Amino acid sequence: MAKLSNDELLEAFKEMTLLELSEFVKLFEDTFEVTAAAPVAVAAAGAPAAGGEAAAEQDEFDVVLESAGDKKIGVIKVVRELVSGLGLKEAKDLVESAPKAIIEKVDKEAAEAAKTKLEEAGAKVTLK
């Protein structure tokens, strides 16, 4: 089997839809028994150790869904609205895997708007 270069792999991924790429990531994780989200969690855990100055100047926020509350269907609808490219099943899986980051590295206004929409739908949300 011919080995693909990194550039060839990137070109192949660019041609995929978000749904196809999501399915590929799940298959990759299952095949190699790894989790793609683990490095993100480690990086996020290391950020607070940078000091108080970094927290005071924070300009990127993550919107973290803590729980869906009693109105899970409404929360799923809002998650689909906020995260483009998610199908119903992917949004449901995301909501059911709470606590989970819904949107990452957005400005404060976008994070506050997303938090407000999710809370109006009945979810418990935090900004990090």
XYZ file of N, CA and C in Angstrom:
384
model
N 0.846 -1.177 0.000
C 0.000 0.000 0.000
C 0.889 1.236 0.000
N 0.603 2.167 -0.869
C 1.396 3.388 -0.980
C 1.136 4.279 0.228
N 2.191 4.871 0.729
C 2.073 5.772 1.868
C 1.725 7.167 1.363
N 0.704 7.793 1.970
C 0.286 9.128 1.585
C 1.066 10.167 2.381
N 1.431 11.247 1.724
C 2.121 12.328 2.424
C 1.109 13.131 3.237
N 1.612 13.958 4.132
C 0.727 14.799 4.938
C -0.102 15.720 4.051
N 0.506 16.267 3.005
C -0.220 17.153 2.097
C -1.342 16.408 1.379
N -1.081 15.175 0.970
C -2.108 14.386 0.294
C -3.266 14.068 1.243
N -2.935 13.779 2.498
C -3.976 13.519 3.495
C -4.824 14.773 3.727
N -4.163 15.927 3.848
C -4.905 17.172 4.055
C -5.832 17.464 2.887
N -5.370 17.225 1.677
C -6.217 17.446 0.507
C -7.438 16.526 0.535
N -7.231 15.275 0.944
C -8.345 14.330 1.039
C -9.355 14.804 2.092
N -8.867 15.314 3.242
C -9.754 15.792 4.294
C -10.515 17.041 3.859
N -9.879 17.895 3.066
C -10.547 19.118 2.599
C -11.749 18.791 1.720
N -11.716 17.661 1.052
C -12.807 17.277 0.161
C -13.977 16.628 0.907
N -13.782 16.297 2.172
C -14.820 15.636 2.950
C -15.771 16.656 3.569
N -17.019 16.237 3.784
C -17.963 17.066 4.523
C -17.648 16.915 6.007
N -18.210 17.799 6.822
C -17.979 17.700 8.264
C -18.493 16.381 8.829
N -19.598 15.920 8.307
C -20.165 14.658 8.776
C -19.236 13.497 8.438
N -18.714 13.480 7.203
C -17.784 12.422 6.795
C -16.519 12.470 7.635
N -16.031 13.681 7.903
C -14.816 13.828 8.710
C -15.066 13.371 10.146
N -16.240 13.689 10.676
C -16.599 13.254 12.026
C -16.643 11.730 12.115
N -17.240 11.099 11.102
C -17.292 9.634 11.072
C -15.886 9.046 10.967
N -15.012 9.695 10.174
C -13.631 9.229 10.048
C -12.917 9.298 11.397
N -13.097 10.404 12.109
C -12.431 10.570 13.409
C -12.890 9.480 14.380
N -14.195 9.197 14.388
C -14.705 8.139 15.271
C -14.101 6.787 14.898
N -14.027 6.500 13.610
C -13.443 5.247 13.149
C -11.963 5.177 13.512
N -11.253 6.283 13.343
C -9.831 6.363 13.689
C -9.639 6.091 15.187
N -10.472 6.741 16.017
C -10.389 6.553 17.461
C -10.635 5.095 17.845
N -11.649 4.476 17.226
C -11.964 3.079 17.530
C -10.847 2.143 17.076
N -10.302 2.394 15.887
C -9.275 1.528 15.330
C -7.991 1.566 16.156
N -7.572 2.775 16.551
C -6.301 2.918 17.252
C -6.458 3.105 18.752
N -7.696 2.988 19.234
C -8.000 3.090 20.662
C -7.406 4.350 21.280
N -7.681 5.491 20.629
C -7.245 6.793 21.113
C -8.448 7.727 21.142
N -8.262 8.880 21.771
C -9.305 9.889 21.805
C -8.728 11.187 21.281
N -9.333 11.730 20.241
C -8.835 12.963 19.640
C -9.020 14.150 20.577
N -9.971 14.100 21.478
C -10.248 15.227 22.367
C -9.259 15.324 23.527
N -8.508 14.303 23.817
C -7.606 14.309 24.961
C -6.576 15.430 24.917
N -5.893 15.702 23.796
C -4.923 16.792 23.795
C -5.561 18.153 24.069
N -6.789 18.360 23.640
C -7.468 19.620 23.885
C -7.709 19.786 25.375
N -8.116 18.716 26.042
C -8.373 18.780 27.476
C -7.087 19.065 28.238
N -5.989 18.480 27.829
C -4.711 18.710 28.486
C -4.277 20.151 28.279
N -4.424 20.663 27.071
C -4.044 22.040 26.788
C -4.904 23.007 27.586
N -6.186 22.733 27.695
C -7.073 23.602 28.454
C -6.753 23.547 29.939
N -6.363 22.388 30.442
C -6.016 22.259 31.847
C -4.723 23.001 32.160
N -3.814 23.093 31.210
C -2.545 23.779 31.429
C -2.676 25.283 31.368
N -3.705 25.822 30.764
C -3.853 27.260 30.581
C -3.948 28.047 31.892
N -4.740 27.605 32.897
C -4.822 28.391 34.122
C -3.485 28.509 34.856
N -2.574 27.599 34.640
C -1.286 27.655 35.313
C -0.433 28.811 34.815
N -0.826 29.478 33.743
C -0.056 30.578 33.183
C -0.021 31.778 34.105
N -1.004 31.935 34.965
C -0.977 33.038 35.922
C -2.214 33.902 35.818
N -2.357 34.830 36.771
C -3.519 35.698 36.831
C -3.577 36.695 35.694
N -2.435 37.141 35.185
C -2.426 38.121 34.107
C -3.062 37.571 32.842
N -2.805 36.324 32.535
C -3.372 35.716 31.332
C -4.891 35.642 31.450
N -5.407 35.340 32.630
C -6.846 35.252 32.822
C -7.499 36.624 32.703
N -6.820 37.672 33.148
C -7.376 39.012 33.083
C -7.470 39.508 31.644
N -6.591 39.045 30.777
C -6.556 39.496 29.395
C -7.180 38.494 28.434
N -7.956 37.573 28.932
C -8.534 36.521 28.101
C -9.452 37.125 27.042
N -9.191 36.763 25.777
C -10.030 37.264 24.700
C -10.677 36.137 23.910
N -10.394 34.897 24.272
C -11.021 33.743 23.642
C -11.676 32.896 24.721
N -12.892 32.481 24.444
C -13.659 31.734 25.435
C -14.183 30.435 24.846
N -14.387 29.463 25.718
C -15.031 28.206 25.360
C -16.395 28.187 26.043
N -17.417 27.802 25.297
C -18.761 27.658 25.850
C -18.927 26.182 26.197
N -19.044 25.897 27.498
C -19.093 24.516 27.972
C -20.492 24.198 28.473
N -21.106 23.189 27.861
C -22.419 22.712 28.282
C -22.215 21.800 29.491
N -22.712 22.230 30.640
C -22.576 21.436 31.858
C -23.653 20.360 31.937
N -24.896 20.721 31.597
C -25.979 19.745 31.543
C -27.109 20.307 30.681
N -27.910 19.405 30.136
C -29.004 19.805 29.248
C -30.239 20.238 30.020
N -30.323 19.882 31.281
C -31.508 20.229 32.062
C -32.698 19.371 31.677
N -33.896 19.871 31.941
C -35.120 19.113 31.689
C -35.583 19.172 30.235
N -35.134 20.175 29.497
C -35.605 20.386 28.123
C -34.519 20.025 27.121
N -34.151 18.747 27.089
C -33.044 18.296 26.249
C -33.292 18.566 24.762
N -34.504 18.400 24.299
C -34.808 18.593 22.874
C -34.541 20.041 22.457
N -34.962 20.984 23.288
C -34.706 22.394 22.998
C -33.221 22.704 22.966
N -32.475 22.099 23.879
C -31.028 22.310 23.935
C -30.376 21.727 22.677
N -30.816 20.567 22.243
C -30.277 19.948 21.026
C -30.507 20.867 19.825
N -31.681 21.465 19.742
C -31.987 22.380 18.635
C -31.044 23.581 18.653
N -30.790 24.135 19.837
C -29.900 25.291 19.940
C -28.467 24.894 19.594
N -28.030 23.721 20.030
C -26.682 23.251 19.711
C -26.527 23.114 18.198
N -27.529 22.573 17.528
C -27.474 22.451 16.059
C -27.395 23.820 15.406
N -28.071 24.796 15.992
C -28.049 26.158 15.460
C -26.667 26.798 15.655
N -26.057 26.552 16.814
C -24.777 27.180 17.137
C -23.590 26.535 16.435
N -23.629 25.210 16.268
C -22.509 24.482 15.677
C -22.912 24.051 14.270
N -22.400 24.754 13.289
C -22.782 24.449 11.911
C -22.266 23.079 11.499
N -23.043 22.403 10.691
C -22.638 21.109 10.164
C -23.030 19.915 11.016
N -23.670 20.157 12.154
C -24.073 19.034 13.002
C -25.439 18.520 12.584
N -25.532 17.215 12.475
C -26.816 16.581 12.249
C -27.502 16.370 13.580
N -28.705 15.864 13.532
C -29.477 15.645 14.749
C -28.779 14.659 15.678
N -28.271 13.558 15.130
C -27.607 12.548 15.957
C -26.346 13.099 16.610
N -25.549 13.859 15.841
C -24.308 14.412 16.388
C -24.603 15.416 17.499
N -25.631 16.249 17.281
C -26.010 17.230 18.302
C -26.515 16.520 19.556
N -27.310 15.477 19.375
C -27.827 14.705 20.518
C -26.673 14.066 21.282
N -25.718 13.469 20.561
C -24.559 12.857 21.212
C -23.750 13.896 21.979
N -23.593 15.083 21.396
C -22.845 16.153 22.041
C -23.528 16.593 23.326
N -24.837 16.758 23.273
C -25.593 17.179 24.454
C -25.549 16.098 25.536
N -25.660 14.843 25.135
C -25.665 13.749 26.114
C -24.291 13.498 26.726
N -23.225 14.002 26.090
C -21.881 13.789 26.621
C -21.453 14.919 27.550
N -22.391 15.767 27.963
C -22.084 16.892 28.849
C -21.485 16.379 30.148
N -20.563 17.092 30.744
C -20.040 18.405 30.364
C -19.107 18.309 29.153
N -19.318 19.208 28.220
C -18.577 19.186 26.958
C -18.534 20.593 26.381
N -17.401 20.949 25.774
C -17.282 22.244 25.107
C -18.109 22.211 23.823
N -19.002 23.176 23.686
C -19.847 23.267 22.504
C -19.165 24.127 21.444
N -18.664 25.271 21.869
C -17.965 26.193 20.982
C -16.648 26.548 21.657
N -15.570 26.552 20.889
C -14.255 26.841 21.460
C -13.609 28.038 20.787
N -12.878 28.793 21.584
C -12.059 29.911 21.112
C -12.844 30.944 20.315
N -13.897 31.480 20.941
C -14.665 32.556 20.331
C -14.530 33.802 21.195
N -14.852 34.975 20.626
C -14.750 36.207 21.399
C -15.847 36.245 22.465
N -15.704 37.197 23.384
C -16.600 37.251 24.532
C -18.057 37.463 24.122
N -18.302 38.315 23.134
C -19.685 38.578 22.710
C -20.352 37.320 22.167
N -19.649 36.589 21.306
C -20.210 35.360 20.734
C -20.440 34.319 21.828
N -19.507 34.223 22.774
C -19.645 33.264 23.867
C -20.846 33.609 24.743
N -21.008 34.899 25.060
C -22.150 35.326 25.879
C -23.477 35.063 25.154
N -23.507 35.338 23.843
C -24.731 35.111 23.067
C -25.090 33.627 23.054
N -24.094 32.756 22.846
C -24.339 31.315 22.840
C -24.805 30.850 24.217
N -24.159 31.370 25.262
C -24.542 30.994 26.627
C -25.990 31.378 26.899
N -26.378 32.583 26.480
C -27.745 33.049 26.689
C -28.753 32.157 25.971
N -28.466 31.816 24.703
C -29.381 30.953 23.941
C -29.531 29.592 24.601
N -28.404 29.021 25.029
C -28.459 27.698 25.653
C -29.212 27.736 26.983
N -28.973 28.799 27.770
C -29.668 28.905 29.053
C -31.171 29.117 28.868
N -31.553 29.869 27.823
C -32.975 30.057 27.540
C -33.638 28.742 27.167
N -32.850 27.826 26.562
C -33.386 26.510 26.190
C -33.427 25.564 27.379
N -32.836 25.970 28.515
C -32.897 25.149 29.717
C -31.596 24.481 30.110
N -30.507 24.787 29.421
C -29.221 24.154 29.715
C -28.466 24.927 30.791
N -27.520 24.235 31.427
C -26.595 24.881 32.360
C -25.278 25.021 31.610
N -24.746 26.256 31.529
C -23.593 26.551 30.702
C -22.585 27.372 31.483
N -21.296 27.128 31.225
C -20.245 27.971 31.787
C -19.329 28.443 30.657
N -18.673 29.555 30.916
C -17.672 30.069 29.981
C -16.303 29.870 30.604
N -15.370 29.395 29.813
C -14.010 29.182 30.313
C -13.037 29.909 29.414
